PDB file of C-alpha atoms in Angstrom:
ATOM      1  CA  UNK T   1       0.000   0.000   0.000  1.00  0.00           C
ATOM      2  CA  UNK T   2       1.618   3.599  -1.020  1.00  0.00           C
ATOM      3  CA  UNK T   3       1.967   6.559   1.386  1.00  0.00           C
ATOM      4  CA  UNK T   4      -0.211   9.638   1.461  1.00  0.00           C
ATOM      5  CA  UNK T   5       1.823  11.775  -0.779  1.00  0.00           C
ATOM      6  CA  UNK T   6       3.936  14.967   0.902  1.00  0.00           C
ATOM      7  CA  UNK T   7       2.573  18.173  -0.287  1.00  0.00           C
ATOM      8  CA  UNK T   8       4.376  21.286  -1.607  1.00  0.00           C
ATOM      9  CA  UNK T   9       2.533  24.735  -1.544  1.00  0.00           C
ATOM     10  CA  UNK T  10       3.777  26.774  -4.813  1.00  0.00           C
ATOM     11  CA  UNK T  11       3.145  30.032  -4.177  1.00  0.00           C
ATOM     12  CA  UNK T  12       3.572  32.490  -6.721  1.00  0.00           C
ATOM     13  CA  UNK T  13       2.328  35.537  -8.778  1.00  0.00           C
ATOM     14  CA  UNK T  14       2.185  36.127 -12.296  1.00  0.00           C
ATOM     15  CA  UNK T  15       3.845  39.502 -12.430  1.00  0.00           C
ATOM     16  CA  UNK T  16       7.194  37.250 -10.998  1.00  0.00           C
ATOM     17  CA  UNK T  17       9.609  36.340 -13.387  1.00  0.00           C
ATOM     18  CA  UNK T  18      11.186  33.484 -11.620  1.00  0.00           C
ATOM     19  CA  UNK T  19       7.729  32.389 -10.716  1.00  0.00           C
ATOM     20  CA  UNK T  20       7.491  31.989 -14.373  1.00  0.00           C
ATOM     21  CA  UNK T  21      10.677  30.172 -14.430  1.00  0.00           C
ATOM     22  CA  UNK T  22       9.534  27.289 -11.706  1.00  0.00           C
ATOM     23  CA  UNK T  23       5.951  26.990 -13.608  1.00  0.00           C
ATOM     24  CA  UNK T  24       7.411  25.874 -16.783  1.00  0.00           C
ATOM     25  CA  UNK T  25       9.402  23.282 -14.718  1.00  0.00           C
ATOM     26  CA  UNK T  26       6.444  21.944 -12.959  1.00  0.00           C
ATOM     27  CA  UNK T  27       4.362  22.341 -15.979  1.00  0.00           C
ATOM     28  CA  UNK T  28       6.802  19.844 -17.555  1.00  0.00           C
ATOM     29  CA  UNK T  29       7.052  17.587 -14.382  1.00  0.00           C
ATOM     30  CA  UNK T  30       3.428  17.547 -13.826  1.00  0.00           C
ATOM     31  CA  UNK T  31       2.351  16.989 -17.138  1.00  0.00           C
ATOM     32  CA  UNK T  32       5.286  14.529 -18.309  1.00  0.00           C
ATOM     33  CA  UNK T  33       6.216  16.635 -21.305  1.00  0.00           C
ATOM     34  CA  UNK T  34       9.712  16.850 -22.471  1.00  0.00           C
ATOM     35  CA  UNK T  35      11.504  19.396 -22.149  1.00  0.00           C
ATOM     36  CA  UNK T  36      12.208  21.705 -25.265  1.00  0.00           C
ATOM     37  CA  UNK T  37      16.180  20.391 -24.497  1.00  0.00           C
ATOM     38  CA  UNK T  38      16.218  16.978 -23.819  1.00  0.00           C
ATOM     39  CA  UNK T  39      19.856  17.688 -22.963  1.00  0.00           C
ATOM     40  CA  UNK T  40      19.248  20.314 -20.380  1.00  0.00           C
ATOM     41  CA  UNK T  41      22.366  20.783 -17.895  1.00  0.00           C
ATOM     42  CA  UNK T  42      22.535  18.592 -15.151  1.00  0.00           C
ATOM     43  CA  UNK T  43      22.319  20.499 -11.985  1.00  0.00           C
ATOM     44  CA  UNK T  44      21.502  23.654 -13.053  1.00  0.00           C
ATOM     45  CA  UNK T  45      18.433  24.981 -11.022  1.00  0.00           C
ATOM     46  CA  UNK T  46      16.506  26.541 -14.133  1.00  0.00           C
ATOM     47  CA  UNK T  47      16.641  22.704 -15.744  1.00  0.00           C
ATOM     48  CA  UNK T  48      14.258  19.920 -15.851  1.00  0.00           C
ATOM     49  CA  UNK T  49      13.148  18.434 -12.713  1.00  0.00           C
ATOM     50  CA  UNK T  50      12.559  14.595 -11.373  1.00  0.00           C
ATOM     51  CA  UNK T  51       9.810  12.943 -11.837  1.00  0.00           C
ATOM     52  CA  UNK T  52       7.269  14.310  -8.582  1.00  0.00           C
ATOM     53  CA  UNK T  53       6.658  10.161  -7.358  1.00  0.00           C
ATOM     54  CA  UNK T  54       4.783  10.891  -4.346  1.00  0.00           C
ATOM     55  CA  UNK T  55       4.795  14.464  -4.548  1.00  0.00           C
ATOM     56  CA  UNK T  56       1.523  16.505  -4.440  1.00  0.00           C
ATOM     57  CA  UNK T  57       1.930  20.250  -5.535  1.00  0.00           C
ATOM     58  CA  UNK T  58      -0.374  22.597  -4.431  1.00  0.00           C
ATOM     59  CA  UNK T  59      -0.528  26.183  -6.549  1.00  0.00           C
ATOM     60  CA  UNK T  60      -1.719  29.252  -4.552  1.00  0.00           C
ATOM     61  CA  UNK T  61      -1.437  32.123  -6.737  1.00  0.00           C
ATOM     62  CA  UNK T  62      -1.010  35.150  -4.505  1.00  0.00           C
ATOM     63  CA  UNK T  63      -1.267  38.961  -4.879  1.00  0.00           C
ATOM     64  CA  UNK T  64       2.505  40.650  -4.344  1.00  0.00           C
ATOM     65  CA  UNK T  65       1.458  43.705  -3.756  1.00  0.00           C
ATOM     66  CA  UNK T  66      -1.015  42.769  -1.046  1.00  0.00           C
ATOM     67  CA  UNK T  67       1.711  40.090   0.642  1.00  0.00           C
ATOM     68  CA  UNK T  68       4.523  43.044   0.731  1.00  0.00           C
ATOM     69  CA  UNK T  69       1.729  45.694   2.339  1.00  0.00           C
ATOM     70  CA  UNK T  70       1.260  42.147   4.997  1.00  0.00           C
ATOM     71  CA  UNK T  71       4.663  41.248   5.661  1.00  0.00           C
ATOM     72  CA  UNK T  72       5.973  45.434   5.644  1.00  0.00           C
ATOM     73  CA  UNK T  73       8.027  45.202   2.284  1.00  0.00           C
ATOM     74  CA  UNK T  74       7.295  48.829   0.739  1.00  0.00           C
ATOM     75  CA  UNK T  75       9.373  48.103  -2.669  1.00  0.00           C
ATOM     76  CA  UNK T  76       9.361  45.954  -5.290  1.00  0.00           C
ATOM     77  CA  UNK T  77      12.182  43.492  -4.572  1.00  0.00           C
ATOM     78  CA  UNK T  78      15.501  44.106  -6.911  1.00  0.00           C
ATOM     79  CA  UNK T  79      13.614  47.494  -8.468  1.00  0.00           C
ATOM     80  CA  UNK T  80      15.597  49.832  -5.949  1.00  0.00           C
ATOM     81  CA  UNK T  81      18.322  49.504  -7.349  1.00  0.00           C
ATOM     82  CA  UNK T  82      18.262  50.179 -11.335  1.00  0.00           C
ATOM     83  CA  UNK T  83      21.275  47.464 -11.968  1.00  0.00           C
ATOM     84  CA  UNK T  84      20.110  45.029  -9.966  1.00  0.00           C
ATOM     85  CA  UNK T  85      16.623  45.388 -11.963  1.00  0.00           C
ATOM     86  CA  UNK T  86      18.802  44.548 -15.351  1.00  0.00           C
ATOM     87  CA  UNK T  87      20.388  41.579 -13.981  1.00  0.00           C
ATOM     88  CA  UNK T  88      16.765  40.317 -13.003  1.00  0.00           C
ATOM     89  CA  UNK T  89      15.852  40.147 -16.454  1.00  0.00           C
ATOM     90  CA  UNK T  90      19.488  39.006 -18.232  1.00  0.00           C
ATOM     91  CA  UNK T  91      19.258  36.127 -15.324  1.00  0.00           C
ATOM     92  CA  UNK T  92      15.705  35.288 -16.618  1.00  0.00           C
ATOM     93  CA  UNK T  93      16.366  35.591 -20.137  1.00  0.00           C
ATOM     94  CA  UNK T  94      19.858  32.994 -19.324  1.00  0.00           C
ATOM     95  CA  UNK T  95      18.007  30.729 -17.700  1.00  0.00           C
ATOM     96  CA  UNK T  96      15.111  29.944 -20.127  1.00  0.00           C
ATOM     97  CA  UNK T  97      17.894  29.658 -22.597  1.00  0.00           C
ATOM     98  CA  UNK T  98      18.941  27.087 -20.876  1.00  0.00           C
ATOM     99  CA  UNK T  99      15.586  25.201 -20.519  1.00  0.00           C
ATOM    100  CA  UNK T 100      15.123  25.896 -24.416  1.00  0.00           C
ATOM    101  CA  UNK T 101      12.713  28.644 -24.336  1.00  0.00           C
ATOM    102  CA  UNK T 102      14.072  31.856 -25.979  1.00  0.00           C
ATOM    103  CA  UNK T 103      12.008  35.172 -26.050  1.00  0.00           C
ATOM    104  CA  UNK T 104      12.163  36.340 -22.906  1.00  0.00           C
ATOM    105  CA  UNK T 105      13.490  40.211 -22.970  1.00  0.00           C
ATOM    106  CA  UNK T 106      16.935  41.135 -21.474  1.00  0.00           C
ATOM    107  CA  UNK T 107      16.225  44.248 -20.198  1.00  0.00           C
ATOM    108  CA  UNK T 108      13.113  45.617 -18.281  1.00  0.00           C
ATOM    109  CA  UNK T 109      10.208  46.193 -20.526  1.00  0.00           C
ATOM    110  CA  UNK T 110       7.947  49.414 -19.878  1.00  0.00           C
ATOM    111  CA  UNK T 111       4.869  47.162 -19.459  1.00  0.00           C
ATOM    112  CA  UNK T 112       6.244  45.693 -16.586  1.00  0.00           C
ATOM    113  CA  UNK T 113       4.535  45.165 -14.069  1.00  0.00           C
ATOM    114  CA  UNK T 114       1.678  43.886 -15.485  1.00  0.00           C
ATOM    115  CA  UNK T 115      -2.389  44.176 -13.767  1.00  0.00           C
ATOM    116  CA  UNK T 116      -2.112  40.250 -12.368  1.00  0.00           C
ATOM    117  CA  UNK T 117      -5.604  40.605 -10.672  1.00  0.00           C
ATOM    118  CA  UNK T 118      -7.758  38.654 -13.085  1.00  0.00           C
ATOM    119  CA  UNK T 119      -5.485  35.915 -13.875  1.00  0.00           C
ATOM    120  CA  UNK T 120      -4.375  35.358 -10.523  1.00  0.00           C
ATOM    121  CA  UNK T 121      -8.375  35.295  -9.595  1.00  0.00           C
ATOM    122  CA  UNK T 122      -8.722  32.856 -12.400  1.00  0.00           C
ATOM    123  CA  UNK T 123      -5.792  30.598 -11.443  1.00  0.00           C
ATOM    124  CA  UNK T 124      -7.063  30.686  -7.935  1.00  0.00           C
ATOM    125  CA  UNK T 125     -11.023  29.632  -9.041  1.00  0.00           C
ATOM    126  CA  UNK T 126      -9.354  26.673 -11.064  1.00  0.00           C
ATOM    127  CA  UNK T 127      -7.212  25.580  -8.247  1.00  0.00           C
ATOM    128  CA  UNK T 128     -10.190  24.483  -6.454  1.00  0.00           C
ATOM    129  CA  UNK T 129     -11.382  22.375  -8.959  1.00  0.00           C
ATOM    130  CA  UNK T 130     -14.448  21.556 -11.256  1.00  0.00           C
ATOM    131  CA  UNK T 131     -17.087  21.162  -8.405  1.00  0.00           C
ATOM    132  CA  UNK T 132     -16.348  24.581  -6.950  1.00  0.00           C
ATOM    133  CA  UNK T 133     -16.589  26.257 -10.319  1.00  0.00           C
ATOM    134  CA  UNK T 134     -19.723  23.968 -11.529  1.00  0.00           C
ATOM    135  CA  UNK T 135     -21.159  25.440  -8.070  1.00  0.00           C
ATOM    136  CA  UNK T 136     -20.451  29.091  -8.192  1.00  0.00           C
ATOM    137  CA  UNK T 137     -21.556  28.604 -12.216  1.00  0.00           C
ATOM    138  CA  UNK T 138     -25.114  27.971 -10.627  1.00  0.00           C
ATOM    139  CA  UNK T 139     -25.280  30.936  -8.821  1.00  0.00           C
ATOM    140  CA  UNK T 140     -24.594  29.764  -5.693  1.00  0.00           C
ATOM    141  CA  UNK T 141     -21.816  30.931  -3.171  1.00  0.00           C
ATOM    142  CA  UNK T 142     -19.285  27.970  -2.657  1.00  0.00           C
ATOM    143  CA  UNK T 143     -19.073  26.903   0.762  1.00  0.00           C
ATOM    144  CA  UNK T 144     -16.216  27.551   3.182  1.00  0.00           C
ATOM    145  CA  UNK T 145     -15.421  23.525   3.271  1.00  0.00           C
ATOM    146  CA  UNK T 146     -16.000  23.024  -0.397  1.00  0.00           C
ATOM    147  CA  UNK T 147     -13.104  26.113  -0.634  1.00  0.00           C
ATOM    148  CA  UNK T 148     -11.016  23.915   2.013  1.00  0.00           C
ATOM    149  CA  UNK T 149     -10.692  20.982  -0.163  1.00  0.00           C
ATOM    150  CA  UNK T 150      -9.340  23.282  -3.044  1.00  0.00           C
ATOM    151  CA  UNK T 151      -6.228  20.945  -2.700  1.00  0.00           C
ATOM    152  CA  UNK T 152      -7.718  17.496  -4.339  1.00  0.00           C
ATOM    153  CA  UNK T 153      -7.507  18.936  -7.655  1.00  0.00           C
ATOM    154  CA  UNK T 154      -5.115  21.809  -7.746  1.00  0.00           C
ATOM    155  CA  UNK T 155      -1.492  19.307  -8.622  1.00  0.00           C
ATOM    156  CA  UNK T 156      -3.156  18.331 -11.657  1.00  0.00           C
ATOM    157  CA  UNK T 157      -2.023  18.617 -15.353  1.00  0.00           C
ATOM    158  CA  UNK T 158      -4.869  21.118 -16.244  1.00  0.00           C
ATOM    159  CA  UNK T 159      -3.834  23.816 -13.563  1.00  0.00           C
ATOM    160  CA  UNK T 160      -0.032  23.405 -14.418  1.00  0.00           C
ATOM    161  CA  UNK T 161      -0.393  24.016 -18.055  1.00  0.00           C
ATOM    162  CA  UNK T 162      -3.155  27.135 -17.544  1.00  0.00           C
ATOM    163  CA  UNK T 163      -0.687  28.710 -15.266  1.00  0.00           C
ATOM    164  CA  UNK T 164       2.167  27.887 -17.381  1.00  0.00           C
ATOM    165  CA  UNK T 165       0.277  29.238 -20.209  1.00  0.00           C
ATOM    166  CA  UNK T 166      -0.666  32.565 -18.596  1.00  0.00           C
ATOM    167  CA  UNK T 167       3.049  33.513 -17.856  1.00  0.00           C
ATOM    168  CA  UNK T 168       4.292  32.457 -21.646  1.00  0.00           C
ATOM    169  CA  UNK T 169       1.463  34.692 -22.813  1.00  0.00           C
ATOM    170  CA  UNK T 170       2.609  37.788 -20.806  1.00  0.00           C
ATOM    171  CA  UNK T 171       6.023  37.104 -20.651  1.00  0.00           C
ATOM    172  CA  UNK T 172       6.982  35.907 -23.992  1.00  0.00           C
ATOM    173  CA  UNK T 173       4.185  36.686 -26.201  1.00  0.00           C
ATOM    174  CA  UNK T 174       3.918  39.997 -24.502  1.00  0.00           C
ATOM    175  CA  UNK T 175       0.417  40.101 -24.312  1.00  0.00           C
ATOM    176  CA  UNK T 176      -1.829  41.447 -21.501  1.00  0.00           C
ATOM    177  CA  UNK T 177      -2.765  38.646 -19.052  1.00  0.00           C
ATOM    178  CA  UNK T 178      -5.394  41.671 -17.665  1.00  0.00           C
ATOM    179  CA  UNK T 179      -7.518  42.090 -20.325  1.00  0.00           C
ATOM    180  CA  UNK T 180     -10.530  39.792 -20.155  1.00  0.00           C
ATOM    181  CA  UNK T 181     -10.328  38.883 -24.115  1.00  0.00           C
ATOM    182  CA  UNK T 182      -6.766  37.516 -23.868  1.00  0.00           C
ATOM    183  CA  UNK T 183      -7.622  35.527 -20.005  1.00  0.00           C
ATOM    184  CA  UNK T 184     -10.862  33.797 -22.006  1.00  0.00           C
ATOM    185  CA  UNK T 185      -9.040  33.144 -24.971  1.00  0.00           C
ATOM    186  CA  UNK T 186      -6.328  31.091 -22.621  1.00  0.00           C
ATOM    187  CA  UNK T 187      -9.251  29.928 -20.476  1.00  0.00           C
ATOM    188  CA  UNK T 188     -10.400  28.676 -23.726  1.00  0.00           C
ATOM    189  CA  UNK T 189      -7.451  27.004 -25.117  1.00  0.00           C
ATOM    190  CA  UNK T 190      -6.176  25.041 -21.881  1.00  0.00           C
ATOM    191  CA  UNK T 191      -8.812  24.254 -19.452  1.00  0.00           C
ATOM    192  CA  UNK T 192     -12.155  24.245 -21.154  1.00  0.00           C
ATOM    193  CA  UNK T 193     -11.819  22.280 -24.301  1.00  0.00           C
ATOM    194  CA  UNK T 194     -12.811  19.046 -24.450  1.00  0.00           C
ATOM    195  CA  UNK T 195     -11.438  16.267 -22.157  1.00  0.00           C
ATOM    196  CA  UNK T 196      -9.135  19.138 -20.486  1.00  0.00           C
ATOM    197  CA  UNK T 197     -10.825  18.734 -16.893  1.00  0.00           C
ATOM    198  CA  UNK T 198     -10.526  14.602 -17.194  1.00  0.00           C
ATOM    199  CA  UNK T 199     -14.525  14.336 -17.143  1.00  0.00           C
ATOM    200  CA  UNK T 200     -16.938  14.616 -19.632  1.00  0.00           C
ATOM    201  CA  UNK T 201     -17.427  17.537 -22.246  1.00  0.00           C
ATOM    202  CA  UNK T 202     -19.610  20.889 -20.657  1.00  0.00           C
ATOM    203  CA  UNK T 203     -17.734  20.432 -16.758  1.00  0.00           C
ATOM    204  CA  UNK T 204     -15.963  23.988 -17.479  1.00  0.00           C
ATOM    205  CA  UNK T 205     -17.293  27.150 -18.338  1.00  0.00           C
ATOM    206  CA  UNK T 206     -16.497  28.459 -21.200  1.00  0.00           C
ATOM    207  CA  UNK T 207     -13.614  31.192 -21.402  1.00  0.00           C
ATOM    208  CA  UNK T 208     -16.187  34.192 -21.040  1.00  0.00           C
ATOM    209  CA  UNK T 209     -18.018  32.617 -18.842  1.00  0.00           C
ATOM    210  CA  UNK T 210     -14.693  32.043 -16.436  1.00  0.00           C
ATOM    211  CA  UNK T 211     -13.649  35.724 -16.429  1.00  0.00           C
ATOM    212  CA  UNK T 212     -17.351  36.693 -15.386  1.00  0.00           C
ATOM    213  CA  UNK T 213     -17.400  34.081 -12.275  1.00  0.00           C
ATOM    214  CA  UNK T 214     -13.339  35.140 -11.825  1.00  0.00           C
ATOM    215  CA  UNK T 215     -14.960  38.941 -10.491  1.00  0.00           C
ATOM    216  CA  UNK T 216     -17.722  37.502  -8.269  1.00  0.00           C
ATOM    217  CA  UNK T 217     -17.077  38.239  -4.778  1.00  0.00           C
ATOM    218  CA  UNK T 218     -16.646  34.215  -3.530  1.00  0.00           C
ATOM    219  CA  UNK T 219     -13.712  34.294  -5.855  1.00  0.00           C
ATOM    220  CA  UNK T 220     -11.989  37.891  -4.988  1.00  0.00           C
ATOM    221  CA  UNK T 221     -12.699  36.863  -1.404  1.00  0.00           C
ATOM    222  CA  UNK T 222     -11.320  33.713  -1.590  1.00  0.00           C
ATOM    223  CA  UNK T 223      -7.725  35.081  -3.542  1.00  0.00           C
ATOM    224  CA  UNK T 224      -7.486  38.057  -1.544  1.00  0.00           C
ATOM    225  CA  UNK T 225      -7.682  35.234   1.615  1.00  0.00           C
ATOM    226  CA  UNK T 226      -5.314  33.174   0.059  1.00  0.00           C
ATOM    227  CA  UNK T 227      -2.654  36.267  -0.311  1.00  0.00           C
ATOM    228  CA  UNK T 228      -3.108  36.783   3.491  1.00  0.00           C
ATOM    229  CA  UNK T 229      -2.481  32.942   4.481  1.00  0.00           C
ATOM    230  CA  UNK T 230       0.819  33.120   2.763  1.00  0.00           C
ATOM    231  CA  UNK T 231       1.466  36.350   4.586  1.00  0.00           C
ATOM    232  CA  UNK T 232       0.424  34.432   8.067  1.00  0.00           C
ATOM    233  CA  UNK T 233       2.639  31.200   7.030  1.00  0.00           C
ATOM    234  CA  UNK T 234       5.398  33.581   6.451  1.00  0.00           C
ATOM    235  CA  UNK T 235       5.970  33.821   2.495  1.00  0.00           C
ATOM    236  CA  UNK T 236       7.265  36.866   1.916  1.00  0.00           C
ATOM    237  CA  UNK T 237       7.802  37.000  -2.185  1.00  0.00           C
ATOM    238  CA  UNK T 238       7.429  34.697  -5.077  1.00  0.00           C
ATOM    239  CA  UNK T 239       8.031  31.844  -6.225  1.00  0.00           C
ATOM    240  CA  UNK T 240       8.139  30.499  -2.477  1.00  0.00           C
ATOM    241  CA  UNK T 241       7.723  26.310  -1.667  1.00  0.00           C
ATOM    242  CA  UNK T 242       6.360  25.370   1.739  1.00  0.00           C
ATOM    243  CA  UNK T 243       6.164  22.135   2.695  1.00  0.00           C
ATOM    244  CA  UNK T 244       3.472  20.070   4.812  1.00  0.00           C
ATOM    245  CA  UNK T 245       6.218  19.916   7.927  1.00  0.00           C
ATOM    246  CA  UNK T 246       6.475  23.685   8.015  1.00  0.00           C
ATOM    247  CA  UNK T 247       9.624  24.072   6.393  1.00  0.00           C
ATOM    248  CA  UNK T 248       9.971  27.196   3.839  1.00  0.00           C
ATOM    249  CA  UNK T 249      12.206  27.577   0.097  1.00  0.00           C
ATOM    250  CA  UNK T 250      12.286  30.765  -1.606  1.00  0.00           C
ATOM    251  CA  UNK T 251      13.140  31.405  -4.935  1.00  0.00           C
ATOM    252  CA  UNK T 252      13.292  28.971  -8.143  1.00  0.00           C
ATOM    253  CA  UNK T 253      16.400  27.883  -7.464  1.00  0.00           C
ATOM    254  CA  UNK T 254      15.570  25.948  -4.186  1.00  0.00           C
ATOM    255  CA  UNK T 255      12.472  24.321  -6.075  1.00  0.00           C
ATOM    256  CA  UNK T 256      14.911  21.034  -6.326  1.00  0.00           C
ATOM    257  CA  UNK T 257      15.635  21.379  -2.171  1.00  0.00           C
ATOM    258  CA  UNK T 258      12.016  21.831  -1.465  1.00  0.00           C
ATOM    259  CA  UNK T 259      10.886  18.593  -3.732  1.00  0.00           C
ATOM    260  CA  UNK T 260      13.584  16.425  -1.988  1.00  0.00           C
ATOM    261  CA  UNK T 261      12.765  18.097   1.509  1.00  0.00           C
ATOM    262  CA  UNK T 262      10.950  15.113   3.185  1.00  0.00           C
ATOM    263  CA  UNK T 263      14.213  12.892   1.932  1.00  0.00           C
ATOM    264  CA  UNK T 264      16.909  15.182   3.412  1.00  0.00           C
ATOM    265  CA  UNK T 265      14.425  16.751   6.781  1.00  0.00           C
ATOM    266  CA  UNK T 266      16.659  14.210   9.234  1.00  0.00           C
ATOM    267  CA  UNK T 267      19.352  15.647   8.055  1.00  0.00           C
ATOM    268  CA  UNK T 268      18.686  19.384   8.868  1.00  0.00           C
ATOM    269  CA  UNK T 269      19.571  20.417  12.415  1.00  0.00           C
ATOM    270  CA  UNK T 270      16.745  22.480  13.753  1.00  0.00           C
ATOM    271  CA  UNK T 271      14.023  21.940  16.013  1.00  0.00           C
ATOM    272  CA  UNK T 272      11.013  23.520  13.304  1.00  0.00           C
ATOM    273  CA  UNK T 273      10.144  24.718  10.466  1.00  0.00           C
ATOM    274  CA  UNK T 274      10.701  27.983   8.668  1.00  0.00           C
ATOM    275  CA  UNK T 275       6.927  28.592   9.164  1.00  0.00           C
ATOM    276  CA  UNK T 276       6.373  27.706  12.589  1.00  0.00           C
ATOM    277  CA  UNK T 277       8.462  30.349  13.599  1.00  0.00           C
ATOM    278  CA  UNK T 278       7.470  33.084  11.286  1.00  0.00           C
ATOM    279  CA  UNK T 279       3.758  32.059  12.832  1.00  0.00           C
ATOM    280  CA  UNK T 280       5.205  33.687  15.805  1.00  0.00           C
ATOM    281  CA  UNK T 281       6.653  36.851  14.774  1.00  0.00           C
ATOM    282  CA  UNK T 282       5.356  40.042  14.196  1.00  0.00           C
ATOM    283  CA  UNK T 283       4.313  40.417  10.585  1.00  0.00           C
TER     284      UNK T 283
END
């Protein structure tokens, strides 16, 4: 008989470049696509990652600006400082090189950052799978356990590719993920065509349909809540990877230390978690 599988949180926002980074590498985990370069660098933290045996991801798209307002960040990290803001984007561009996705700009484009609202409403509503949506579809407000069992559906192959396609279309195809003809369009494309959900054809709303339920009040509630758990677990930017134990990774490049957390936990000398701790702190 198998284990209950460990759970990883991925929380991240869409106007975060290295968010953008660790979707594509879960996209490609979680969906078992190969990689655009099948000979992708061992090692290198913006490469291809194991396969996730045992390994449930969660994805809680958060709000950055209402996490840094939470946690008393008043900047946009690495934007201080002008240089520091080019290297961002060189790093960026260098890494999805390396993964085999070119496009990505070098330098700081003037659109950026982009309005995240909508799609980070949207990725939120599909993270807690078809029977929430199929209820707030009816009219009806989903209930507060229905929105705690968000989890059985959000690791799945349908999430990870919408998410996935949300940052290529801002990030690469430069397009705005905050206009409602461009969110239905990808709403339309990778989660509500046929056999998408893994049930039968009508389960999802249509892409038009999505954006209108993405506004209702359950839905901004429920993503402006999720924002403020992250704050109270003690994320403080994105991508960030907490695990079930407590313990807290921050950044793409520890998305490898977070997966093989539960494997390596007896050999970490403290007494807690990251999160416990933070828990306890002022905020």
């Amino acid at each position: 008989m198998s284990s209950a599988p460990v759970v990883i949180n991925f929380w991240f926002e869409f106007a975060s470049p290295y968010s953008m980074i660790s979707a594509l590498r879960l996209f490609h985990a979680l969906t078992n696509t190969p990689a655009p370069r099948p000979d992708a660098i061992p090692g290198v933290p913006s490469c291809a990652l194991p396969t996730l045996t045992n390994i449930r991801i969660n994805y809680r798209p958060i709000f950055l600006g209402a996490l840094f307002k939470a946690v008393g960040n008043q900047q946009l990290p690495n934007m201080a400082v002008p240089i520091k803001g080019h290297y961002l984007f060189h790093d960026v561009q260098r890494s999805l090189n390396l993964f085999g996705c070119p496009g990505f700009p070098d330098t700081r484009p003037s659109w950026w950052p982009r309005n995240t609202a909508l799609a980070g409403r949207m990725a939120w509503m599909l993270s807690q799978g078809p029977e929430y949506i199929r209820v707030l579809d009816s009219g009806r407000r989903p209930s507060a356990v229905m929105q705690g069992e968000q989890m059985q559906w959000a690791h799945t192959a349908v999430l990870a590719e919408f998410v996935w396609r949300v940052f290529e279309a801002s990030f690469i195809s430069n397009e705005d993920i905050g206009n409602n003809e461009v969110m239905s369009r990808l709403w339309d494309a990778f989660v509500a065509r046929p056999g998408r959900s893994g049930e039968e054809e009508g389960v999802m709303p249509d892409g038009e349909r999505a954006v209108v339920l993405a506004n209702e009040e359950a839905v901004r509630d429920g993503f402006k809540e999720n924002t403020q758990i992250a704050a109270r677990t003690g994320v403080f930017g994105a991508p960030t990877f907490t695990t079930d134990d407590g313990d807290l990774y921050w950044g793409n490049d520890r998305l490898i230390e977070a997966i093989n957390h539960h494997s390596a936990v007896g050999s970490i000398a403290q007494n807690s978690g990251f999160c416990a701790r933070a828990r306890g702190a002022s905020l």
